[in-house]
Short mmCIF file of C-alpha atoms in Angstrom, two decimals:
data_model
loop_
_atom_site.label_atom_id
_atom_site.label_comp_id
_atom_site.label_asym_id
_atom_site.label_seq_id
_atom_site.Cartn_x
_atom_site.Cartn_y
_atom_site.Cartn_z
CA MET A 159 -31.02 -14.19 -11.14
CA PRO A 160 -28.58 -17.13 -11.66
CA LEU A 161 -24.89 -16.34 -11.89
CA PRO A 162 -23.18 -17.36 -15.14
CA GLU A 163 -21.44 -20.64 -15.62
CA THR A 164 -17.79 -20.28 -16.51
CA ILE A 165 -14.80 -22.42 -17.36
CA GLU A 166 -13.76 -24.34 -14.27
CA ALA A 167 -10.64 -23.07 -12.55
CA PRO A 168 -7.93 -25.75 -12.34
CA VAL A 169 -8.17 -28.04 -9.35
CA TRP A 170 -5.28 -27.56 -6.94
CA VAL A 171 -2.84 -30.37 -6.20
CA ASP A 172 -0.53 -30.02 -3.21
CA SER A 173 3.03 -29.91 -4.55
CA GLY A 174 4.79 -29.43 -1.24
CA ALA A 175 5.91 -25.95 -2.28
CA VAL A 176 6.50 -23.28 0.32
CA ILE A 177 3.73 -20.67 0.43
CA THR A 178 5.30 -17.30 -0.40
CA GLY A 179 4.27 -13.78 -1.25
CA GLY A 180 4.72 -11.98 -4.52
CA LEU A 181 3.61 -9.21 -6.81
CA ASP A 182 1.59 -9.35 -10.02
CA LEU A 183 -0.42 -12.30 -8.77
CA LEU A 184 -2.73 -12.03 -11.78
CA GLY A 185 0.11 -11.64 -14.25
CA LEU A 186 -1.54 -8.51 -15.67
CA ARG A 187 1.15 -6.03 -14.69
CA LEU A 188 3.62 -7.62 -17.11
CA PRO A 189 2.03 -6.10 -20.25
CA VAL A 190 1.97 -2.72 -18.49
CA GLN A 191 5.66 -3.07 -17.62
CA PHE A 192 6.43 -4.13 -21.18
CA ILE A 193 4.80 -1.00 -22.60
CA GLY A 194 6.42 1.21 -19.94
CA GLY A 195 9.82 -0.29 -20.71
CA THR A 196 9.55 0.68 -24.37
CA LEU A 197 8.74 4.28 -23.39
CA LEU A 198 11.14 4.87 -20.50
CA ASP A 199 14.33 2.89 -20.05
CA GLY A 200 17.51 3.69 -18.15
CA VAL A 201 15.85 4.11 -14.75
CA THR A 202 14.18 1.74 -12.30
CA THR A 203 12.17 2.03 -9.11
CA VAL A 204 15.30 1.30 -7.05
CA THR A 205 17.65 3.78 -8.77
CA PRO A 206 16.66 7.14 -7.28
CA SER A 207 20.07 8.86 -7.45
CA VAL A 208 21.43 9.61 -10.89
CA ARG A 209 24.97 10.38 -9.66
CA TYR A 210 25.43 6.72 -8.78
CA LEU A 211 25.80 6.16 -12.53
CA ALA A 212 28.88 8.38 -12.52
CA PHE A 213 30.37 6.64 -9.48
CA ARG A 214 29.73 3.23 -11.08
CA ALA A 215 31.55 4.25 -14.27
CA TRP A 216 34.47 5.49 -12.17
CA LEU A 217 34.62 2.27 -10.13
CA ILE A 218 34.73 0.22 -13.32
CA GLN A 219 37.57 2.36 -14.66
CA ARG A 220 39.63 2.25 -11.45
CA TYR A 221 39.09 -1.47 -10.98
CA GLY A 222 40.27 -2.07 -14.54
CA GLN A 223 43.46 -0.17 -13.73
CA SER A 224 44.08 -2.13 -10.53
CA GLY A 225 45.21 -5.39 -12.09
CA GLN A 226 42.63 -7.36 -10.15
CA PRO A 227 40.89 -10.45 -11.65
CA ASP A 228 38.43 -9.87 -14.48
CA ARG A 229 35.57 -11.43 -12.54
CA TRP A 230 32.18 -9.95 -11.63
CA GLN A 231 32.29 -11.12 -8.01
CA ASN A 232 35.71 -9.61 -7.40
CA PHE A 233 34.51 -6.34 -8.88
CA THR A 234 31.33 -6.19 -6.78
CA ASP A 235 33.33 -6.98 -3.61
CA PHE A 236 35.67 -4.10 -4.50
CA ALA A 237 32.76 -1.80 -5.35
CA ALA A 238 30.83 -2.60 -2.16
CA ARG A 239 33.69 -1.37 0.02
CA MET A 240 34.22 1.78 -2.03
CA GLU A 241 30.49 2.51 -2.04
CA SER A 242 30.40 2.04 1.73
CA ALA A 243 32.99 4.79 2.11
CA LEU A 244 31.02 7.04 -0.25
CA VAL A 245 27.78 6.56 1.69
CA LEU A 246 29.48 7.09 5.04
CA GLY A 247 31.18 10.19 3.69
CA ASN A 248 27.87 11.58 2.43
CA LEU A 249 26.20 11.07 5.79
CA THR A 250 28.99 12.83 7.65
CA GLN A 251 28.01 15.88 5.58
CA ASP A 252 24.23 15.61 5.97
CA ARG A 253 22.37 12.80 7.72
CA SER A 254 19.16 13.60 5.83
CA ILE A 255 20.50 12.89 2.31
CA ASN A 256 18.11 10.56 0.47
CA GLY A 257 18.84 7.96 -2.18
CA LEU A 258 21.90 6.40 -0.55
CA ILE A 259 22.09 2.61 -0.62
CA GLY A 260 22.76 1.21 2.84
CA ALA A 261 22.10 4.46 4.71
CA ASP A 262 20.55 2.78 7.77
CA GLU A 263 23.58 0.59 8.43
CA ALA A 264 25.91 3.50 7.71
CA LEU A 265 24.15 5.71 10.25
CA ALA A 266 24.39 2.96 12.84
CA ARG A 267 28.16 2.82 12.32
CA LEU A 268 28.49 6.59 12.57
CA ASP A 269 26.32 6.68 15.68
CA ALA A 270 28.88 4.48 17.44
CA ASN A 271 31.01 7.66 17.68
CA THR A 272 34.31 5.87 17.15
CA PRO A 273 37.37 7.54 15.57
CA GLN A 274 37.67 4.64 13.11
CA VAL A 275 34.68 3.46 11.05
CA SER A 276 34.24 0.16 9.24
CA VAL A 277 33.94 0.39 5.44
CA SER A 278 32.81 -3.19 4.92
CA ALA A 279 29.80 -3.73 2.65
CA LEU A 280 26.63 -2.02 3.86
CA VAL A 281 24.20 -4.15 1.83
CA LYS A 282 24.15 -7.47 0.00
CA SER A 283 23.59 -5.83 -3.40
CA PRO A 284 25.81 -2.77 -3.95
CA ALA A 285 24.83 0.11 -6.17
CA SER A 286 27.13 -1.25 -8.86
CA THR A 287 24.72 -4.16 -9.19
CA ILE A 288 21.48 -2.24 -8.74
CA TYR A 289 22.41 0.43 -11.29
CA ALA A 290 23.80 -2.03 -13.84
CA GLY A 291 20.66 -2.15 -16.01
CA PRO A 292 20.18 1.62 -16.23
CA SER A 293 23.90 2.11 -16.84
CA ASP A 294 23.84 -0.31 -19.78
CA GLN A 295 20.60 1.10 -21.20
CA LEU A 296 21.99 4.63 -21.13
CA GLY A 297 25.02 3.50 -23.08
CA LEU A 298 27.55 4.11 -20.31
CA THR A 299 28.60 0.50 -19.78
CA LYS A 300 28.32 -2.97 -21.25
CA THR A 301 27.64 -6.09 -19.20
CA ARG A 302 30.12 -8.92 -19.89
CA ASP A 303 28.54 -12.07 -18.43
CA ASP A 304 30.54 -12.99 -15.30
CA ALA A 305 33.35 -10.56 -16.08
CA VAL A 306 33.87 -6.92 -15.10
CA PRO A 307 31.55 -4.56 -17.03
CA GLY A 308 33.09 -2.59 -19.85
CA LEU A 309 32.97 1.19 -20.24
CA VAL A 310 31.54 2.57 -23.47
CA ILE A 311 34.14 4.92 -24.95
CA GLN A 312 31.74 7.62 -26.13
CA ARG A 313 29.71 8.00 -22.93
CA GLY A 314 31.15 5.97 -20.06
CA VAL A 315 34.83 6.87 -20.28
CA PRO A 316 34.34 10.68 -20.18
CA LEU A 317 32.05 10.32 -17.16
CA ALA A 318 34.50 8.08 -15.30
CA THR A 319 37.35 10.48 -16.10
CA ALA A 320 35.38 13.46 -14.77
CA VAL A 321 34.81 11.69 -11.46
CA ASP A 322 38.44 10.58 -11.23
CA GLN A 323 39.69 14.13 -11.67
CA ARG A 324 37.69 15.00 -8.58
CA LEU A 325 38.60 12.01 -6.43
CA SER A 326 42.17 11.16 -7.41
CA HIS A 327 43.64 13.72 -5.01
CA ILE A 328 41.74 12.35 -1.98
CA PRO A 329 44.23 10.26 0.10
CA LEU A 330 41.52 7.90 1.37
CA VAL A 331 40.56 6.97 -2.17
CA ASP A 332 44.12 5.87 -2.98
CA GLN A 333 44.29 3.88 0.26
CA LEU A 334 41.02 2.06 -0.46
CA LEU A 335 42.11 1.32 -4.02
CA THR A 336 45.54 -0.05 -3.10
CA GLN A 337 45.02 -1.55 0.36
CA LEU A 338 42.33 -4.15 -0.29
CA GLU A 339 42.40 -5.39 3.30
CA LEU A 340 41.83 -1.95 4.78
CA GLY A 341 38.70 -2.33 6.90
CA GLN A 342 38.66 0.69 9.22
CA VAL A 343 39.22 4.31 8.21
CA PRO A 344 39.37 7.57 10.18
CA LEU A 345 36.16 9.53 10.48
CA ASP A 346 37.91 12.71 9.37
CA ASP A 347 38.98 11.00 6.14
CA LEU A 348 35.36 10.06 5.46
CA ARG A 349 34.35 13.69 5.95
CA GLU A 350 36.92 14.77 3.36
CA LEU A 351 35.61 12.19 0.91
CA GLY A 352 31.99 13.13 1.57
CA ALA A 353 32.64 16.77 0.77
CA VAL A 354 33.28 15.93 -2.91
CA THR A 355 30.95 12.94 -3.36
CA ARG A 356 27.62 14.33 -2.25
CA ILE A 357 25.03 12.24 -4.09
CA ASP A 358 22.68 15.23 -4.10
CA GLN A 359 25.17 17.77 -5.45
CA ILE A 360 26.34 16.93 -8.96
CA PRO A 361 29.26 18.96 -10.35
CA ASP A 362 28.54 20.67 -13.66
CA ASP A 363 30.88 18.53 -15.77
CA GLU A 364 29.32 15.29 -14.49
CA ARG A 365 25.87 16.77 -14.83
CA GLU A 366 26.38 17.62 -18.50
CA LEU A 367 27.69 14.14 -19.25
CA LEU A 368 24.74 12.49 -17.49
CA ILE A 369 22.30 14.72 -19.38
CA ALA A 370 24.05 13.79 -22.62
CA ALA A 371 23.54 10.09 -21.84
CA ILE A 372 19.84 10.51 -21.07
CA PHE A 373 19.26 12.89 -24.01
CA PRO A 374 21.85 11.70 -26.56
CA ALA A 375 22.39 13.96 -29.56
CA THR A 376 22.62 10.92 -31.86
CA PRO A 377 20.35 8.36 -30.21
CA LEU A 378 19.91 4.74 -31.10
CA ALA A 379 16.42 3.89 -32.34
CA LYS A 380 15.49 2.41 -28.97
CA GLU A 381 16.46 5.66 -27.20
CA VAL A 382 14.05 7.93 -29.05
CA ALA A 383 11.06 7.03 -26.88
CA ARG A 384 13.05 7.75 -23.71
CA ILE A 385 13.97 11.18 -25.02
CA GLY A 386 10.32 11.75 -25.85
CA THR A 387 9.16 10.79 -22.37
CA TYR A 388 11.67 13.06 -20.65
CA ALA A 389 10.80 15.84 -23.11
CA SER A 390 7.13 15.36 -22.22
CA LEU A 391 7.95 15.77 -18.53
CA LEU A 392 9.93 18.93 -19.26
CA ALA A 393 7.11 20.28 -21.43
CA LEU A 394 4.65 19.64 -18.60
CA ALA A 395 6.93 21.43 -16.14
CA ALA A 396 6.98 24.40 -18.50
CA THR A 397 3.19 24.41 -18.85
CA LEU A 398 2.38 23.87 -15.17
CA ASN A 399 5.08 26.16 -13.77
CA ALA A 400 5.49 23.42 -11.16
CA ARG A 401 7.15 20.07 -10.75
CA PRO A 402 4.90 17.60 -12.62
CA THR A 403 3.83 14.28 -11.18
CA GLU A 404 3.16 10.85 -12.63
CA ARG A 405 -0.53 11.71 -12.51
CA ASP A 406 0.10 14.84 -14.58
CA LEU A 407 1.92 12.84 -17.25
CA LEU A 408 -0.66 10.07 -17.53
CA ASP A 409 -3.72 12.32 -17.36
CA THR A 410 -2.25 14.57 -20.03
CA ALA A 411 -1.21 11.66 -22.26
CA CYS A 412 -4.78 10.33 -22.24
CA SER A 413 -6.37 13.75 -22.74
CA MET A 414 -7.70 15.27 -25.93
CA GLY A 415 -4.88 17.78 -26.34
CA ARG A 416 -2.05 15.51 -25.21
CA PHE A 417 1.14 17.51 -24.50
CA GLY A 418 0.31 20.35 -26.85
CA GLU A 419 3.38 19.57 -28.99
CA PRO A 420 2.74 17.49 -32.14
CA ILE A 421 6.28 16.15 -31.95
CA LEU A 422 5.30 14.41 -28.68
CA ASP A 423 2.05 12.87 -29.97
CA HIS A 424 3.61 9.43 -30.46
CA ILE A 425 4.80 9.45 -26.85
CA ALA A 426 1.34 10.47 -25.65
CA ASP A 427 -0.14 7.59 -27.64
CA GLY A 428 2.33 5.20 -26.05
CA TRP A 429 1.49 6.29 -22.51
CA THR A 430 -2.21 6.09 -23.38
CA THR A 431 -1.79 2.40 -24.22
CA TYR A 432 0.07 2.06 -20.92
CA CYS A 433 -2.96 3.48 -19.10
CA VAL A 434 -5.33 1.16 -20.98
CA ARG A 435 -3.43 -1.91 -19.79
CA ASP A 436 -2.94 -0.43 -16.32
CA ALA A 437 -6.69 0.14 -15.96
CA ILE A 438 -7.32 -3.50 -16.86
CA ALA A 439 -4.69 -4.71 -14.39
CA VAL A 440 -5.87 -2.49 -11.52
CA THR A 441 -9.56 -3.25 -11.89
CA GLN A 442 -8.92 -7.00 -12.09
CA GLU A 443 -6.63 -6.84 -9.05
CA SER A 444 -9.34 -4.89 -7.24
CA VAL A 445 -11.79 -7.67 -8.09
CA MET A 446 -9.36 -10.22 -6.68
CA ALA A 447 -8.96 -8.15 -3.52
CA ALA A 448 -12.75 -8.03 -3.06
CA VAL A 449 -12.98 -11.80 -3.54
CA MET A 450 -10.21 -12.47 -1.04
CA ASP A 451 -11.70 -10.07 1.54
CA GLU A 452 -15.00 -11.92 1.30
CA ILE A 453 -13.37 -15.34 1.54
CA MET A 454 -11.30 -14.37 4.57
CA ALA A 455 -14.37 -12.90 6.25
CA SER A 456 -15.91 -16.38 6.20
CA PRO A 457 -15.76 -18.68 9.25
CA ASP A 458 -12.15 -19.80 9.91
CA GLY A 459 -10.97 -17.35 7.24
CA GLY A 460 -12.09 -19.61 4.43
CA LEU A 461 -9.45 -22.22 5.22
CA SER A 462 -12.02 -25.04 5.17
CA GLY A 463 -13.52 -23.84 1.91
CA VAL A 464 -16.40 -21.64 0.78
CA ASP A 465 -18.84 -21.96 -2.09
CA ARG A 466 -17.54 -19.82 -4.93
CA ASP A 467 -21.05 -18.90 -6.08
CA VAL A 468 -21.86 -17.67 -2.58
CA ILE A 469 -18.75 -15.46 -2.58
CA VAL A 470 -19.42 -13.90 -5.97
CA GLY A 471 -23.15 -13.68 -5.28
CA THR A 472 -22.52 -11.84 -2.02
CA LEU A 473 -20.26 -9.36 -3.78
CA MET A 474 -22.88 -8.75 -6.45
CA GLU A 475 -25.53 -8.15 -3.80
CA ARG A 476 -23.58 -5.20 -2.42
CA VAL A 477 -25.44 -3.02 -4.85
CA GLU A 478 -24.56 0.30 -3.24
CA ASP A 479 -20.84 -0.41 -3.71
CA HIS A 480 -21.49 -0.93 -7.41
CA ASP A 481 -23.83 2.03 -7.76
CA SER A 482 -21.51 4.38 -5.87
CA ALA A 483 -18.54 3.49 -8.05
CA MET A 484 -20.56 3.88 -11.24
CA ARG A 485 -22.02 7.20 -10.11
CA ASP A 486 -18.56 8.52 -9.30
CA ILE A 487 -17.38 7.93 -12.86
CA GLY A 488 -20.59 9.40 -14.27
CA LEU A 489 -22.20 6.28 -15.71
CA LEU A 490 -25.17 6.23 -13.32
CA ALA A 491 -27.49 9.05 -12.35
CA ASP A 492 -28.95 9.47 -8.87
CA GLY A 493 -31.74 7.00 -8.37
CA GLU A 494 -30.41 4.56 -10.98
CA SER A 495 -28.81 1.18 -10.24
CA VAL A 496 -26.56 -1.25 -12.05
CA THR A 497 -29.18 -3.89 -11.37
CA ASP A 498 -31.27 -2.28 -14.10
CA LEU A 499 -28.51 -2.19 -16.71
CA SER A 500 -27.80 -4.66 -19.47
CA PHE A 501 -24.36 -4.94 -20.98
CA ARG A 502 -25.56 -3.14 -24.10
CA ASP A 503 -26.93 -0.34 -21.90
CA LEU A 504 -23.46 0.09 -20.43
CA GLN A 505 -21.83 0.12 -23.85
CA THR A 506 -24.28 2.74 -25.08
CA ARG A 507 -23.67 4.96 -22.06
CA ILE A 508 -19.92 4.79 -22.50
CA GLU A 509 -20.17 5.45 -26.24
CA ASP A 510 -22.49 8.40 -25.63
CA ARG A 511 -20.12 9.85 -23.04
CA VAL A 512 -17.09 9.77 -25.32
CA SER A 513 -18.63 10.33 -28.74
CA SER A 514 -18.96 14.12 -28.56
CA GLY A 515 -15.82 15.68 -29.99
CA ARG A 516 -14.11 12.32 -30.40
CA VAL A 517 -11.11 12.22 -32.72
CA GLN A 518 -9.14 9.19 -33.87
CA THR A 519 -5.47 9.28 -34.82
CA ARG A 520 -3.32 6.21 -35.49
CA GLY A 521 -6.01 3.86 -34.22
CA ILE A 522 -6.48 5.61 -30.83
CA ASN A 523 -9.67 7.48 -29.95
CA ARG A 524 -9.57 10.62 -27.82
CA TRP A 525 -12.38 12.67 -26.35
CA PRO A 526 -12.81 15.74 -24.13
CA ASP A 527 -14.92 13.94 -21.50
CA ARG A 528 -13.34 13.18 -18.13
CA LEU A 529 -14.15 9.45 -18.42
CA MET A 530 -10.63 8.10 -18.83
CA GLU A 531 -8.54 5.16 -17.73
CA THR A 532 -6.71 7.12 -15.05
CA MET A 533 -9.96 8.07 -13.34
CA LEU A 534 -11.15 4.49 -13.58
CA TYR A 535 -8.18 2.84 -11.90
CA ARG A 536 -8.01 5.43 -9.15
CA ARG A 537 -11.64 4.74 -8.26
CA ALA A 538 -11.23 0.95 -8.52
CA LEU A 539 -8.65 0.85 -5.74
CA THR A 540 -11.24 2.10 -3.21
CA SER A 541 -14.43 0.59 -4.61
CA GLY A 542 -14.75 -2.69 -2.68
CA ALA A 543 -17.33 -4.92 -4.38
CA GLY A 544 -17.87 -2.12 -6.90
CA ALA A 545 -14.65 -3.20 -8.59
CA LEU A 546 -16.61 -6.01 -10.23
CA SER A 547 -18.63 -3.43 -12.18
CA LEU A 548 -15.62 -1.20 -12.87
CA ALA A 549 -13.77 -4.16 -14.38
CA VAL A 550 -16.51 -4.42 -17.00
CA VAL A 551 -16.19 -0.69 -17.69
CA ALA A 552 -12.41 -1.09 -18.13
CA TRP A 553 -12.93 -3.76 -20.78
CA VAL A 554 -15.47 -1.71 -22.71
CA LEU A 555 -13.42 1.49 -22.44
CA ALA A 556 -10.30 -0.33 -23.68
CA VAL A 557 -12.14 -1.49 -26.79
CA VAL A 558 -13.48 2.01 -27.43
CA ARG A 559 -10.07 3.61 -26.90
CA VAL A 560 -7.75 1.30 -28.84
CA GLY A 561 -9.93 -1.37 -30.44
CA ASP A 562 -9.45 -0.02 -33.95
CA GLY A 563 -5.67 0.08 -33.56
CA VAL A 564 -5.67 -3.52 -32.32
CA ARG A 565 -7.93 -4.68 -35.15
CA GLU A 566 -5.60 -3.05 -37.65
CA LYS A 567 -2.77 -5.07 -36.07
CA SER A 568 -0.67 -1.95 -35.66
CA LYS A 569 2.83 -3.01 -34.58
CA GLU A 570 3.27 -0.03 -32.25
CA TYR A 571 0.32 -1.21 -30.16
CA GLY A 572 1.46 -4.82 -29.93
CA GLY A 573 1.99 -4.44 -26.17
CA LEU A 574 -1.78 -4.27 -25.71
CA SER A 575 -1.91 -7.96 -26.62
CA TYR A 576 1.38 -8.95 -24.97
CA GLN A 577 1.49 -12.73 -24.39
CA GLY A 578 -2.03 -13.10 -25.74
CA TRP A 579 -4.72 -14.93 -23.81
CA ARG A 580 -2.39 -15.65 -20.88
CA ARG A 581 -2.39 -11.92 -20.03
CA LEU A 582 -5.92 -11.03 -21.21
CA GLY A 583 -4.59 -9.60 -24.45
CA LEU A 584 -6.78 -7.13 -26.28
CA ARG A 585 -6.74 -9.06 -29.55
CA ASP A 586 -7.08 -12.51 -28.02
CA VAL A 587 -9.49 -11.90 -25.15
CA LEU A 588 -11.01 -8.45 -24.71
CA LEU A 589 -12.15 -7.77 -28.26
CA PRO A 590 -13.85 -11.15 -28.85
CA GLU A 591 -15.29 -11.29 -25.32
CA VAL A 592 -16.78 -7.80 -25.46
CA GLU A 593 -18.30 -8.73 -28.82
CA ARG A 594 -19.77 -11.86 -27.21
CA PHE A 595 -21.17 -9.93 -24.26
CA HIS A 596 -22.80 -7.51 -26.70
CA ARG A 597 -24.19 -10.31 -28.81
CA GLU A 598 -25.66 -12.13 -25.82
CA ASN A 599 -26.87 -8.85 -24.23
CA ARG A 600 -26.71 -10.20 -20.72
CA SER A 601 -27.22 -8.13 -17.62
CA MET A 602 -24.39 -6.15 -16.09
CA ARG A 603 -24.71 -8.44 -13.06
CA ASP A 604 -24.02 -11.53 -15.14
CA VAL A 605 -21.04 -10.06 -16.96
CA ALA A 606 -19.48 -8.64 -13.80
CA ALA A 607 -19.87 -12.00 -12.06
CA GLU A 608 -18.28 -13.81 -15.00
CA LEU A 609 -15.27 -11.50 -14.84
CA ALA A 610 -14.94 -12.28 -11.12
CA TYR A 611 -14.73 -16.00 -11.86
CA ARG A 612 -12.30 -15.29 -14.68
CA THR A 613 -10.13 -13.22 -12.35
CA VAL A 614 -9.74 -16.11 -9.92
CA GLN A 615 -9.01 -18.45 -12.81
CA GLN A 616 -6.39 -16.00 -14.08
CA HIS A 617 -4.71 -15.99 -10.67
CA LEU A 618 -4.58 -19.78 -10.50
CA GLN A 619 -3.19 -20.06 -14.02
CA ILE A 620 -0.43 -17.60 -13.19
CA THR A 621 0.30 -19.46 -9.96
CA TRP A 622 0.64 -22.75 -11.82
CA SER A 623 2.91 -21.19 -14.45
CA ARG A 624 5.22 -19.90 -11.71
CA LEU A 625 5.30 -23.29 -10.03
CA GLN A 626 6.43 -24.78 -13.33
CA VAL A 627 9.43 -22.46 -13.22
CA ASP A 628 10.17 -22.95 -9.50
CA LEU A 629 8.44 -25.85 -7.75
CA ARG A 630 9.49 -24.47 -4.37
CA ARG A 631 7.52 -21.23 -4.74
CA ASP A 632 3.76 -21.18 -4.23
CA VAL A 633 2.14 -17.73 -4.52
CA ALA A 634 -1.48 -18.91 -4.58
CA LEU A 635 -3.95 -16.88 -2.54
CA LEU A 636 -6.53 -19.64 -2.75
CA THR A 637 -7.08 -23.08 -4.18
CA ALA A 638 -10.07 -24.43 -6.07
CA GLU A 639 -11.64 -27.84 -5.66
CA GLY A 640 -14.92 -28.38 -7.43
CA ASN A 641 -17.23 -25.52 -6.50
CA GLN A 642 -15.18 -24.59 -3.44
CA TRP A 643 -12.52 -21.94 -2.95
CA PHE A 644 -10.06 -22.50 -0.09
CA SER A 645 -8.11 -19.62 1.40
CA ARG A 646 -4.36 -20.00 1.89
CA GLY A 647 -4.52 -17.55 4.79
CA LYS A 648 -2.99 -14.65 2.86
CA GLY A 649 -4.60 -11.29 2.27
CA PHE A 650 -4.31 -9.38 -0.98
CA ALA A 651 -4.18 -5.66 -1.71
CA ALA A 652 -4.71 -4.39 -5.23
CA GLY A 653 -2.15 -1.98 -6.60
CA ARG A 654 -0.69 -0.34 -9.67
CA THR A 655 2.29 -1.13 -11.83
CA ALA A 656 5.30 1.05 -11.02
CA SER A 657 5.83 3.36 -14.00
CA ARG A 658 9.26 4.74 -12.89
CA ILE A 659 8.04 8.21 -13.85
CA GLU A 660 8.59 9.55 -10.32
CA GLN A 661 12.17 8.27 -10.35
CA ALA A 662 12.72 9.93 -13.73
CA LEU A 663 11.35 13.18 -12.31
CA GLY A 664 13.77 12.81 -9.42
CA TRP A 665 16.65 12.58 -11.88
CA LEU A 666 15.45 15.69 -13.72
CA GLY A 667 15.44 17.54 -10.42
CA GLN A 668 18.92 16.34 -9.45
CA LEU A 669 20.18 17.43 -12.88
CA LYS A 670 18.66 20.90 -12.28
CA LEU A 671 16.32 20.65 -15.25
CA ILE A 672 13.18 21.08 -13.16
CA ASP A 673 12.43 22.42 -9.70
CA GLU A 674 9.33 23.27 -7.67
CA GLY A 675 8.71 26.24 -9.94
CA GLY A 676 8.64 24.09 -13.09
CA ILE A 677 11.23 23.96 -15.84
CA THR A 678 14.57 25.67 -15.23
CA VAL A 679 16.64 27.66 -17.70
CA ASP A 680 18.86 24.63 -18.26
CA GLY A 681 15.79 22.47 -18.58
CA TYR A 682 14.41 24.69 -21.30
CA LEU A 683 17.67 24.43 -23.25
CA VAL A 684 17.66 20.65 -22.92
CA LEU A 685 13.99 20.53 -24.03
CA GLN A 686 14.84 22.46 -27.20
CA ARG A 687 17.70 20.06 -27.87
CA ALA A 688 15.34 17.14 -27.36
CA PHE A 689 12.82 18.60 -29.79
CA LYS A 690 15.57 18.96 -32.39
CA VAL A 691 16.62 15.33 -31.93
CA LEU A 692 13.00 14.12 -32.09
CA ALA A 693 12.42 16.12 -35.26
CA GLU A 694 15.41 14.40 -36.86
CA ARG A 695 14.67 10.95 -35.42
CA PRO A 696 10.87 10.62 -35.09
CA ALA A 697 9.47 7.63 -33.27
CA ALA A 698 8.87 4.59 -35.43
#
């Protein structure tokens, strides 16, 4: 059966750029990140230790009192040295403490077993830089262009003051603050500092202030979703009697019953849209990985070019990969094959699976069946050539799940169409294309092959757009000339967008709101406070 003709991918022109690596090489993680950012701010994948926020507020306060220049670079130089002493002090207490920035270099200095230890910068980017975004988003500080950050009076100043009351009596702190050229300090002084600055042991006054920043009693409109997400994690901890995981949150958000608390339904809907976009991104990345594996398995690793139709055709001929993936998600019975399915057959099977007990609220459909986005993307990452079929399923399932909300142009689901056709937006691409596939009633083989060609085209378009921003950076995995694809000698592994949920769970643990047994007594009190705030300030 002939493979479908598609829009030609752009021909590659050598720009002289340096071949580099990168993430999001299809540009499809950006909509997922956009949705995730509206639901959970104030934490990133590189901010695992919540107490750093308190230390950063303190450093800003003490620097402001020092009379030093009001310049960002001067502040970060000052902060880097202070943070070095804090990390070294922590490691003198316990070498296994996690979440410290620059721990490897600090351990190397301590392992030298010298009475004096260097407190020069441990890393190029100190915590004061890395934690700047979360600190601003939580209302502790305000960025001031190239000047020293400002402390917010209501939240940042009390936190800085609490830290200062603990550190002001430590002689080493005064020496580091006043003797800017001090480069070596006694090991015993670092031990004294470490005893009161353990990143993993937050004093109660600091802990309450950090909790108040994450769960503000009078939140700004943009903070309501964050409170809802943290409340959802606490509610899960209470239900599970265990520390929840990212998987628990996402599976529950997409489920029929959601979090079991009507006040959290909007948050569940938000994370469901996150999963819809994540399933699209993961399945398309898995298609790209299968294509690149096949290209690089060619003679000379595909450097001299391979026929694109041969690559896609070979992937489609791996029928057992397709059948196995489809059987695992329950869309094929034993003895059946995708080779016998039309696109309409697939649509009917998906609709039949999710129609029983289906309920729609605010433009999102929910069903009790286990066929959900989270199951789909987990299977796609290990499906090989079967990803080409799972990508089709992801498109159909997205339309079933949120198509009505997108058609109604609901503002709260705008992230599903973020940046339109450039990111395979639901409104601009998926809805009209799924309608076309249905109208034409082509075979599953044809549609899956077309999505494979589209995936490569998507990668090349993203690569060109990044070259327009920086002509020195070339992230292309392959180039296209006529009917040939040429490998750039780089492999590709599909992956998922980082949700930051695990980091948020880490913060909840450090703040003693959850533990391995689930929600704590303090956590329950904070959850009730969060419910009260959400009742007064419901999500828009």
